[in-house]
Amino acid sequence: MSTTEANATIFDLLPGQVMQVSEFSPILSKMWSVAMEPGQKPPSEFRASQMNVVLHMGLRTPPEEAHERFQTVIEFAQKYPCRIIVLCPMGREHSDRLLQGKLFSQCYIGDDLRDMCCIEAIIVGYPTREAGFLSNSVSVWLENDLPTYHWFNRVPAERIEQYHMDFVKHTSRVVYDSSIETEDFSKIPWPRAEAAKDLAHARILPVRQNIGQFLSSFAPQKLIEGLKAVTVRHNERRVGEANNLLKWASCCLETCAKSNKVELTAALTCDLSPKDSDNCLELEFSYDNESHFLWTHKTGCDVASVTADFGTGRISIPMQVSFLKGEKALSEALFFG
């Protein structure tokens, strides 16, 4: 990496045409309105925004991750047309700068030539001293009367509470990724806790579906009878997925216990796997009788397996299970998670 690139801010590293932020509104209002030949459709007909998506990156976002997050929202916009706004803080060494702007645009054509959409992304570099005024600036560039979704990526919880709650108050949903955040974002006093969604929870949707489908073939009483412990083990990259899997499993077992009018007393633990483990994620039920359940997922592939015995004989089944990635995980978190 060159010295110039090493000293670059997130704003510097992202693509787009540099311009004054005051130019955003007039340029966006006419960007897709161009003269076309008779019989041709102007690009504006392929731009029908359904929402605003704000990607808000923190100072500690690595360059590769910044590019990945940006590409994710672009791919999301290809399926769900939206106005994208990317917020990139600049550290104290850039405190003398004013707001900086870039405009990124793309015409996307899918497998079918009729599947076309025009994408636009406003990229804003801001000195951290301006954080308290950022919400007012962004409100000018939002598509009016459309829902707004906000994605926080490595923005410290303290700064969210101190400077960015105005964003949260006016958004339909807020998303974050507990597998990369060093703080527990679920403890942030969100104005609407139910609207704050974890991307790690969204990524394990196929996992929850596969495990749930398998366990549904057994009577609830069999799942909780003699249950001593529920344990999730994970590698360093899957800590968020592990915590969400444990919460989901305990919630399901609690429902089983209530249906049988008993109390769930099993110990719930989430542990880091041994370094020599081949699995990235494991879920195990331990019992004081002959019952047993173990689900495992191999690292770096879509191979999973389950072994279980609930009194009707030992069962061992391979599974093909993938974690949701990129725009699929984002759409799950924004709309369904």
mmCIF file of C-alpha atoms in Angstrom:
data_model
loop_
_atom_site.group_PDB
_atom_site.id
_atom_site.type_symbol
_atom_site.label_atom_id
_atom_site.label_comp_id
_atom_site.label_asym_id
_atom_site.label_seq_id
_atom_site.Cartn_x
_atom_site.Cartn_y
_atom_site.Cartn_z
ATOM 1 C CA MET A 1 0.000 0.000 0.000
ATOM 2 C CA SER A 2 1.429 3.398 -0.937
ATOM 3 C CA THR A 3 2.012 6.143 1.622
ATOM 4 C CA THR A 4 -0.738 8.219 0.024
ATOM 5 C CA GLU A 5 -3.240 5.372 0.228
ATOM 6 C CA ALA A 6 -2.180 4.512 3.771
ATOM 7 C CA ASN A 7 -2.999 8.077 4.878
ATOM 8 C CA ALA A 8 -6.249 8.242 2.917
ATOM 9 C CA THR A 9 -9.593 8.556 4.650
ATOM 10 C CA ILE A 10 -12.547 6.250 3.946
ATOM 11 C CA PHE A 11 -13.990 9.066 1.850
ATOM 12 C CA ASP A 12 -10.825 9.203 -0.271
ATOM 13 C CA LEU A 13 -10.912 5.461 -0.955
ATOM 14 C CA LEU A 14 -14.513 5.195 -2.183
ATOM 15 C CA PRO A 15 -15.385 5.773 -5.859
ATOM 16 C CA GLY A 16 -17.275 8.784 -7.165
ATOM 17 C CA GLN A 17 -16.973 12.207 -8.771
ATOM 18 C CA VAL A 18 -15.680 14.799 -6.292
ATOM 19 C CA MET A 19 -17.892 17.886 -6.005
ATOM 20 C CA GLN A 20 -19.143 20.498 -3.571
ATOM 21 C CA VAL A 21 -21.915 19.222 -1.310
ATOM 22 C CA SER A 22 -23.980 22.249 -2.314
ATOM 23 C CA GLU A 23 -24.099 20.792 -5.841
ATOM 24 C CA PHE A 24 -25.779 17.523 -4.829
ATOM 25 C CA SER A 25 -29.408 18.644 -4.953
ATOM 26 C CA PRO A 26 -29.355 20.501 -8.310
ATOM 27 C CA ILE A 27 -27.331 17.760 -10.005
ATOM 28 C CA LEU A 28 -29.512 14.948 -8.665
ATOM 29 C CA SER A 29 -32.673 16.729 -9.780
ATOM 30 C CA LYS A 30 -31.597 16.670 -13.415
ATOM 31 C CA MET A 31 -29.011 13.879 -13.586
ATOM 32 C CA TRP A 32 -31.276 11.297 -15.226
ATOM 33 C CA SER A 33 -33.329 13.767 -17.266
ATOM 34 C CA VAL A 34 -31.541 13.706 -20.597
ATOM 35 C CA ALA A 35 -32.760 14.154 -24.167
ATOM 36 C CA MET A 36 -33.296 10.824 -25.932
ATOM 37 C CA GLU A 37 -33.923 9.738 -29.494
ATOM 38 C CA PRO A 38 -37.582 9.183 -30.453
ATOM 39 C CA GLY A 39 -38.775 5.827 -29.157
ATOM 40 C CA GLN A 40 -36.072 5.544 -26.477
ATOM 41 C CA LYS A 41 -36.784 5.718 -22.766
ATOM 42 C CA PRO A 42 -34.810 8.194 -20.658
ATOM 43 C CA PRO A 43 -32.830 6.832 -17.676
ATOM 44 C CA SER A 44 -35.231 8.591 -15.302
ATOM 45 C CA GLU A 45 -37.857 5.947 -16.131
ATOM 46 C CA PHE A 46 -35.563 3.296 -14.610
ATOM 47 C CA ARG A 47 -35.067 5.200 -11.373
ATOM 48 C CA ALA A 48 -38.009 4.716 -9.036
ATOM 49 C CA SER A 49 -36.640 4.983 -5.500
ATOM 50 C CA GLN A 50 -38.494 3.044 -2.830
ATOM 51 C CA MET A 51 -36.465 4.212 0.183
ATOM 52 C CA ASN A 52 -33.359 5.960 1.494
ATOM 53 C CA VAL A 53 -30.438 3.899 2.792
ATOM 54 C CA VAL A 54 -27.754 5.573 4.907
ATOM 55 C CA LEU A 55 -24.474 3.676 5.335
ATOM 56 C CA HIS A 56 -22.655 5.262 8.275
ATOM 57 C CA MET A 57 -19.074 4.054 8.700
ATOM 58 C CA GLY A 58 -16.856 4.638 11.717
ATOM 59 C CA LEU A 59 -13.218 5.722 11.712
ATOM 60 C CA ARG A 60 -12.005 2.200 12.482
ATOM 61 C CA THR A 61 -13.574 0.680 9.378
ATOM 62 C CA PRO A 62 -10.702 -1.031 7.456
ATOM 63 C CA PRO A 63 -10.367 -0.019 3.770
ATOM 64 C CA GLU A 64 -11.304 -3.500 2.491
ATOM 65 C CA GLU A 65 -14.389 -3.539 4.709
ATOM 66 C CA ALA A 66 -15.389 -0.044 3.564
ATOM 67 C CA HIS A 67 -15.292 -1.187 -0.072
ATOM 68 C CA GLU A 68 -17.250 -4.343 0.824
ATOM 69 C CA ARG A 69 -19.961 -2.400 2.661
ATOM 70 C CA PHE A 70 -20.257 0.079 -0.184
ATOM 71 C CA GLN A 71 -20.560 -2.728 -2.734
ATOM 72 C CA THR A 72 -23.233 -4.377 -0.582
ATOM 73 C CA VAL A 73 -25.484 -1.292 -0.625
ATOM 74 C CA ILE A 74 -24.927 -0.906 -4.386
ATOM 75 C CA GLU A 75 -26.005 -4.526 -4.951
ATOM 76 C CA PHE A 76 -28.946 -3.954 -2.605
ATOM 77 C CA ALA A 77 -29.998 -0.937 -4.699
ATOM 78 C CA GLN A 78 -29.931 -3.074 -7.841
ATOM 79 C CA LYS A 79 -32.836 -5.079 -6.408
ATOM 80 C CA TYR A 80 -34.476 -2.422 -4.235
ATOM 81 C CA PRO A 81 -34.107 1.005 -5.892
ATOM 82 C CA CYS A 82 -33.089 3.584 -3.314
ATOM 83 C CA ARG A 83 -31.211 6.794 -2.644
ATOM 84 C CA ILE A 84 -27.893 5.836 -1.004
ATOM 85 C CA ILE A 85 -26.045 8.179 1.342
ATOM 86 C CA VAL A 86 -22.634 7.095 2.639
ATOM 87 C CA LEU A 87 -21.208 8.930 5.652
ATOM 88 C CA CYS A 88 -17.440 8.790 6.153
ATOM 89 C CA PRO A 89 -15.894 10.450 9.229
ATOM 90 C CA MET A 90 -12.468 12.067 9.092
ATOM 91 C CA GLY A 91 -10.281 12.038 12.196
ATOM 92 C CA ARG A 92 -8.814 14.872 14.235
ATOM 93 C CA GLU A 93 -5.970 15.314 11.778
ATOM 94 C CA HIS A 94 -8.598 16.480 9.259
ATOM 95 C CA SER A 95 -10.566 18.658 11.678
ATOM 96 C CA ASP A 96 -9.890 21.756 9.587
ATOM 97 C CA ARG A 97 -11.766 20.358 6.583
ATOM 98 C CA LEU A 98 -15.340 21.169 5.668
ATOM 99 C CA LEU A 99 -17.862 18.626 4.402
ATOM 100 C CA GLN A 100 -16.545 16.853 1.322
ATOM 101 C CA GLY A 101 -18.702 15.320 -1.354
ATOM 102 C CA LYS A 102 -18.655 12.676 -4.073
ATOM 103 C CA LEU A 103 -21.414 11.481 -6.346
ATOM 104 C CA PHE A 104 -21.441 7.894 -7.586
ATOM 105 C CA SER A 105 -23.879 6.789 -10.292
ATOM 106 C CA GLN A 106 -24.430 3.518 -12.092
ATOM 107 C CA CYS A 107 -26.869 2.121 -14.628
ATOM 108 C CA TYR A 108 -27.354 -1.537 -13.809
ATOM 109 C CA ILE A 109 -28.660 -4.051 -16.365
ATOM 110 C CA GLY A 110 -29.599 -7.511 -15.086
ATOM 111 C CA ASP A 111 -29.751 -10.837 -16.934
ATOM 112 C CA ASP A 112 -32.858 -9.593 -18.700
ATOM 113 C CA LEU A 113 -32.188 -6.400 -20.674
ATOM 114 C CA ARG A 114 -35.518 -5.091 -19.393
ATOM 115 C CA ASP A 115 -34.197 -5.492 -15.833
ATOM 116 C CA MET A 116 -32.503 -2.129 -15.547
ATOM 117 C CA CYS A 117 -32.167 0.427 -12.774
ATOM 118 C CA CYS A 118 -30.254 3.651 -12.276
ATOM 119 C CA ILE A 119 -28.369 3.931 -8.989
ATOM 120 C CA GLU A 120 -27.041 7.017 -7.254
ATOM 121 C CA ALA A 121 -24.956 7.308 -4.106
ATOM 122 C CA ILE A 122 -24.073 10.487 -2.250
ATOM 123 C CA ILE A 123 -20.773 10.065 -0.411
ATOM 124 C CA VAL A 124 -19.996 12.581 2.327
ATOM 125 C CA GLY A 125 -16.735 13.012 4.206
ATOM 126 C CA TYR A 126 -17.219 14.919 7.442
ATOM 127 C CA PRO A 127 -14.828 16.060 10.194
ATOM 128 C CA THR A 128 -15.817 14.485 13.502
ATOM 129 C CA ARG A 129 -16.371 17.941 15.031
ATOM 130 C CA GLU A 130 -19.355 18.323 12.646
ATOM 131 C CA ALA A 131 -21.037 15.114 13.804
ATOM 132 C CA GLY A 132 -23.675 16.948 15.806
ATOM 133 C CA PHE A 133 -24.889 18.840 12.717
ATOM 134 C CA LEU A 134 -24.743 15.901 10.334
ATOM 135 C CA SER A 135 -28.415 14.951 10.596
ATOM 136 C CA ASN A 136 -29.533 18.377 9.372
ATOM 137 C CA SER A 137 -27.238 18.173 6.354
ATOM 138 C CA VAL A 138 -28.329 14.661 5.402
ATOM 139 C CA SER A 139 -32.039 15.529 5.651
ATOM 140 C CA VAL A 140 -31.627 17.837 2.653
ATOM 141 C CA TRP A 141 -30.491 14.967 0.419
ATOM 142 C CA LEU A 142 -33.077 12.374 1.420
ATOM 143 C CA GLU A 143 -35.896 11.444 -0.947
ATOM 144 C CA ASN A 144 -38.954 13.044 0.622
ATOM 145 C CA ASP A 145 -41.827 10.915 1.931
ATOM 146 C CA LEU A 146 -39.849 7.665 1.588
ATOM 147 C CA PRO A 147 -38.759 5.440 4.501
ATOM 148 C CA THR A 148 -35.149 5.755 5.628
ATOM 149 C CA TYR A 149 -32.936 2.913 6.863
ATOM 150 C CA HIS A 150 -29.656 3.485 8.701
ATOM 151 C CA TRP A 151 -26.693 1.085 8.820
ATOM 152 C CA PHE A 152 -24.071 1.804 11.514
ATOM 153 C CA ASN A 153 -20.706 0.155 10.846
ATOM 154 C CA ARG A 154 -18.025 0.507 13.576
ATOM 155 C CA VAL A 155 -19.455 3.789 14.843
ATOM 156 C CA PRO A 156 -18.803 3.771 18.631
ATOM 157 C CA ALA A 157 -21.933 3.338 20.736
ATOM 158 C CA GLU A 158 -21.058 6.439 22.748
ATOM 159 C CA ARG A 159 -20.993 8.587 19.599
ATOM 160 C CA ILE A 160 -24.301 7.136 18.407
ATOM 161 C CA GLU A 161 -25.911 8.078 21.718
ATOM 162 C CA GLN A 162 -24.254 11.499 21.864
ATOM 163 C CA TYR A 163 -24.467 12.690 18.261
ATOM 164 C CA HIS A 164 -26.570 10.444 16.043
ATOM 165 C CA MET A 165 -29.862 9.747 17.806
ATOM 166 C CA ASP A 166 -31.549 12.257 15.489
ATOM 167 C CA PHE A 167 -30.904 9.829 12.647
ATOM 168 C CA VAL A 168 -32.431 6.986 14.614
ATOM 169 C CA LYS A 169 -35.585 8.893 15.584
ATOM 170 C CA HIS A 170 -36.530 9.365 11.942
ATOM 171 C CA THR A 171 -35.574 5.974 10.526
ATOM 172 C CA SER A 172 -37.734 2.914 9.879
ATOM 173 C CA ARG A 173 -34.944 0.570 10.935
ATOM 174 C CA VAL A 174 -31.382 0.651 12.182
ATOM 175 C CA VAL A 175 -28.959 -2.190 11.457
ATOM 176 C CA TYR A 176 -25.562 -3.116 12.857
ATOM 177 C CA ASP A 177 -23.292 -6.171 12.839
ATOM 178 C CA SER A 178 -22.543 -7.685 16.252
ATOM 179 C CA SER A 179 -19.838 -9.906 14.774
ATOM 180 C CA ILE A 180 -17.599 -6.897 14.120
ATOM 181 C CA GLU A 181 -18.689 -4.418 16.783
ATOM 182 C CA THR A 182 -16.650 -4.424 19.993
ATOM 183 C CA GLU A 183 -19.630 -3.137 22.003
ATOM 184 C CA ASP A 184 -23.072 -4.577 22.633
ATOM 185 C CA PHE A 185 -25.294 -2.433 20.409
ATOM 186 C CA SER A 186 -28.409 -4.096 21.804
ATOM 187 C CA LYS A 187 -27.818 -2.065 25.001
ATOM 188 C CA ILE A 188 -27.982 1.264 23.196
ATOM 189 C CA PRO A 189 -31.209 3.037 24.269
ATOM 190 C CA TRP A 190 -32.727 3.033 20.791
ATOM 191 C CA PRO A 191 -35.993 5.043 20.597
ATOM 192 C CA ARG A 192 -37.636 1.878 19.264
ATOM 193 C CA ALA A 193 -35.677 -1.202 20.329
ATOM 194 C CA GLU A 194 -37.715 -3.438 18.023
ATOM 195 C CA ALA A 195 -36.475 -1.441 15.004
ATOM 196 C CA ALA A 196 -32.778 -2.117 15.711
ATOM 197 C CA LYS A 197 -31.692 -5.250 13.836
ATOM 198 C CA ASP A 198 -28.503 -7.289 13.901
ATOM 199 C CA LEU A 199 -26.992 -8.433 10.601
ATOM 200 C CA ALA A 200 -25.515 -11.448 12.397
ATOM 201 C CA HIS A 201 -29.058 -12.558 13.248
ATOM 202 C CA ALA A 202 -30.080 -12.082 9.616
ATOM 203 C CA ARG A 203 -27.135 -14.145 8.362
ATOM 204 C CA ILE A 204 -28.225 -17.224 10.317
ATOM 205 C CA LEU A 205 -31.730 -17.326 8.832
ATOM 206 C CA PRO A 206 -30.951 -20.551 6.855
ATOM 207 C CA VAL A 207 -29.377 -22.041 10.005
ATOM 208 C CA ARG A 208 -32.485 -21.320 12.075
ATOM 209 C CA GLN A 209 -34.715 -22.711 9.337
ATOM 210 C CA ASN A 210 -32.756 -25.974 9.004
ATOM 211 C CA ILE A 211 -32.382 -26.625 12.723
ATOM 212 C CA GLY A 212 -35.992 -25.646 13.365
ATOM 213 C CA GLN A 213 -37.241 -27.967 10.636
ATOM 214 C CA PHE A 214 -35.269 -30.878 12.098
ATOM 215 C CA LEU A 215 -36.360 -30.297 15.702
ATOM 216 C CA SER A 216 -40.011 -29.823 14.711
ATOM 217 C CA SER A 217 -40.242 -33.549 13.991
ATOM 218 C CA PHE A 218 -39.938 -34.273 17.724
ATOM 219 C CA ALA A 219 -42.489 -33.625 20.448
ATOM 220 C CA PRO A 220 -41.709 -30.509 22.523
ATOM 221 C CA GLN A 221 -41.685 -32.652 25.655
ATOM 222 C CA LYS A 222 -38.812 -34.731 24.240
ATOM 223 C CA LEU A 223 -36.719 -31.603 23.640
ATOM 224 C CA ILE A 224 -36.946 -30.260 27.196
ATOM 225 C CA GLU A 225 -37.213 -33.445 29.276
ATOM 226 C CA GLY A 226 -33.985 -33.744 31.255
ATOM 227 C CA LEU A 227 -32.361 -30.810 29.466
ATOM 228 C CA LYS A 228 -29.325 -29.621 31.471
ATOM 229 C CA ALA A 229 -27.468 -27.250 29.175
ATOM 230 C CA VAL A 230 -27.638 -25.441 25.842
ATOM 231 C CA THR A 231 -24.199 -24.601 24.497
ATOM 232 C CA VAL A 232 -23.110 -22.690 21.408
ATOM 233 C CA ARG A 233 -19.470 -22.778 20.306
ATOM 234 C CA HIS A 234 -18.010 -20.493 17.649
ATOM 235 C CA ASN A 235 -14.807 -19.299 16.037
ATOM 236 C CA GLU A 236 -13.606 -15.689 16.284
ATOM 237 C CA ARG A 237 -15.521 -14.560 13.175
ATOM 238 C CA ARG A 238 -18.915 -15.915 14.255
ATOM 239 C CA VAL A 239 -19.373 -14.407 17.713
ATOM 240 C CA GLY A 240 -22.462 -12.426 16.641
ATOM 241 C CA GLU A 241 -24.024 -15.418 14.923
ATOM 242 C CA ALA A 242 -23.321 -17.545 18.005
ATOM 243 C CA ASN A 243 -24.997 -15.163 20.444
ATOM 244 C CA ASN A 244 -28.028 -14.839 18.194
ATOM 245 C CA LEU A 245 -28.246 -18.613 17.724
ATOM 246 C CA LEU A 246 -28.195 -19.110 21.487
ATOM 247 C CA LYS A 247 -30.946 -16.508 21.973
ATOM 248 C CA TRP A 248 -33.056 -18.161 19.275
ATOM 249 C CA ALA A 249 -32.561 -21.688 20.665
ATOM 250 C CA SER A 250 -33.376 -20.597 24.225
ATOM 251 C CA CYS A 251 -36.510 -18.803 23.013
ATOM 252 C CA CYS A 252 -37.688 -21.915 21.155
ATOM 253 C CA LEU A 253 -37.016 -24.160 24.159
ATOM 254 C CA GLU A 254 -38.771 -21.692 26.460
ATOM 255 C CA THR A 255 -41.842 -21.983 24.231
ATOM 256 C CA CYS A 256 -41.625 -25.785 24.446
ATOM 257 C CA ALA A 257 -41.372 -25.577 28.245
ATOM 258 C CA LYS A 258 -44.404 -23.299 28.521
ATOM 259 C CA SER A 259 -46.458 -25.601 26.311
ATOM 260 C CA ASN A 260 -45.682 -28.403 28.775
ATOM 261 C CA LYS A 261 -46.250 -26.145 31.806
ATOM 262 C CA VAL A 262 -42.727 -26.549 33.151
ATOM 263 C CA GLU A 263 -39.865 -24.140 33.757
ATOM 264 C CA LEU A 264 -36.780 -24.100 31.558
ATOM 265 C CA THR A 265 -33.797 -24.423 33.926
ATOM 266 C CA ALA A 266 -31.041 -25.399 31.479
ATOM 267 C CA ALA A 267 -27.742 -23.478 31.641
ATOM 268 C CA LEU A 268 -27.110 -21.296 28.578
ATOM 269 C CA THR A 269 -23.509 -20.768 27.490
ATOM 270 C CA CYS A 270 -21.682 -19.338 24.482
ATOM 271 C CA ASP A 271 -18.016 -20.346 24.190
ATOM 272 C CA LEU A 272 -15.111 -19.813 21.821
ATOM 273 C CA SER A 273 -14.227 -23.040 20.007
ATOM 274 C CA PRO A 274 -10.781 -24.613 20.412
ATOM 275 C CA LYS A 275 -8.299 -23.310 17.828
ATOM 276 C CA ASP A 276 -8.004 -26.757 16.225
ATOM 277 C CA SER A 277 -11.772 -27.043 15.646
ATOM 278 C CA ASP A 278 -12.930 -27.515 12.050
ATOM 279 C CA ASN A 279 -16.294 -25.931 12.829
ATOM 280 C CA CYS A 280 -17.222 -22.252 12.776
ATOM 281 C CA LEU A 281 -20.481 -22.760 14.702
ATOM 282 C CA GLU A 282 -21.964 -25.493 16.897
ATOM 283 C CA LEU A 283 -25.179 -25.919 18.867
ATOM 284 C CA GLU A 284 -25.460 -28.654 21.480
ATOM 285 C CA PHE A 285 -28.226 -29.765 23.873
ATOM 286 C CA SER A 286 -27.022 -31.803 26.871
ATOM 287 C CA TYR A 287 -29.366 -33.972 28.966
ATOM 288 C CA ASP A 288 -29.301 -35.948 32.205
ATOM 289 C CA ASN A 289 -30.806 -38.912 30.340
ATOM 290 C CA GLU A 290 -29.921 -40.677 27.082
ATOM 291 C CA SER A 291 -31.080 -37.815 24.870
ATOM 292 C CA HIS A 292 -28.574 -35.727 22.941
ATOM 293 C CA PHE A 293 -28.482 -33.140 20.139
ATOM 294 C CA LEU A 294 -25.485 -31.675 18.287
ATOM 295 C CA TRP A 295 -25.488 -29.451 15.187
ATOM 296 C CA THR A 296 -22.195 -28.379 13.599
ATOM 297 C CA HIS A 297 -21.190 -26.191 10.639
ATOM 298 C CA LYS A 298 -17.818 -26.537 8.919
ATOM 299 C CA THR A 299 -15.602 -23.480 8.535
ATOM 300 C CA GLY A 300 -15.329 -21.992 5.047
ATOM 301 C CA CYS A 301 -18.026 -24.060 3.340
ATOM 302 C CA ASP A 302 -21.763 -24.803 3.352
ATOM 303 C CA VAL A 303 -21.475 -28.234 4.974
ATOM 304 C CA ALA A 304 -23.320 -28.844 8.230
ATOM 305 C CA SER A 305 -24.458 -31.955 10.068
ATOM 306 C CA VAL A 306 -26.709 -32.957 12.945
ATOM 307 C CA THR A 307 -26.583 -35.952 15.262
ATOM 308 C CA ALA A 308 -29.357 -36.563 17.743
ATOM 309 C CA ASP A 309 -31.071 -39.159 19.897
ATOM 310 C CA PHE A 310 -34.391 -38.399 21.576
ATOM 311 C CA GLY A 311 -35.232 -41.940 22.592
ATOM 312 C CA THR A 312 -36.116 -43.348 19.174
ATOM 313 C CA GLY A 313 -32.597 -44.210 18.038
ATOM 314 C CA ARG A 314 -29.531 -42.279 16.932
ATOM 315 C CA ILE A 315 -29.954 -40.003 13.899
ATOM 316 C CA SER A 316 -27.107 -38.550 11.843
ATOM 317 C CA ILE A 317 -27.922 -36.267 8.901
ATOM 318 C CA PRO A 318 -25.724 -34.084 6.660
ATOM 319 C CA MET A 319 -27.051 -30.627 5.730
ATOM 320 C CA GLN A 320 -26.295 -28.026 3.080
ATOM 321 C CA VAL A 321 -26.555 -24.719 4.929
ATOM 322 C CA SER A 322 -25.115 -21.351 3.913
ATOM 323 C CA PHE A 323 -25.029 -18.106 5.834
ATOM 324 C CA LEU A 324 -26.746 -15.189 4.119
ATOM 325 C CA LYS A 325 -24.204 -12.803 2.635
ATOM 326 C CA GLY A 326 -24.031 -9.231 1.402
ATOM 327 C CA GLU A 327 -27.245 -7.694 0.110
ATOM 328 C CA LYS A 328 -29.288 -10.810 1.023
ATOM 329 C CA ALA A 329 -28.405 -10.420 4.695
ATOM 330 C CA LEU A 330 -29.008 -6.667 4.486
ATOM 331 C CA SER A 331 -32.464 -7.082 2.944
ATOM 332 C CA GLU A 332 -33.381 -9.714 5.539
ATOM 333 C CA ALA A 333 -32.340 -7.353 8.356
ATOM 334 C CA LEU A 334 -34.090 -4.305 6.872
ATOM 335 C CA PHE A 335 -37.372 -5.891 5.892
ATOM 336 C CA PHE A 336 -37.897 -9.142 7.766
ATOM 337 C CA GLY A 337 -35.351 -9.809 10.539
#
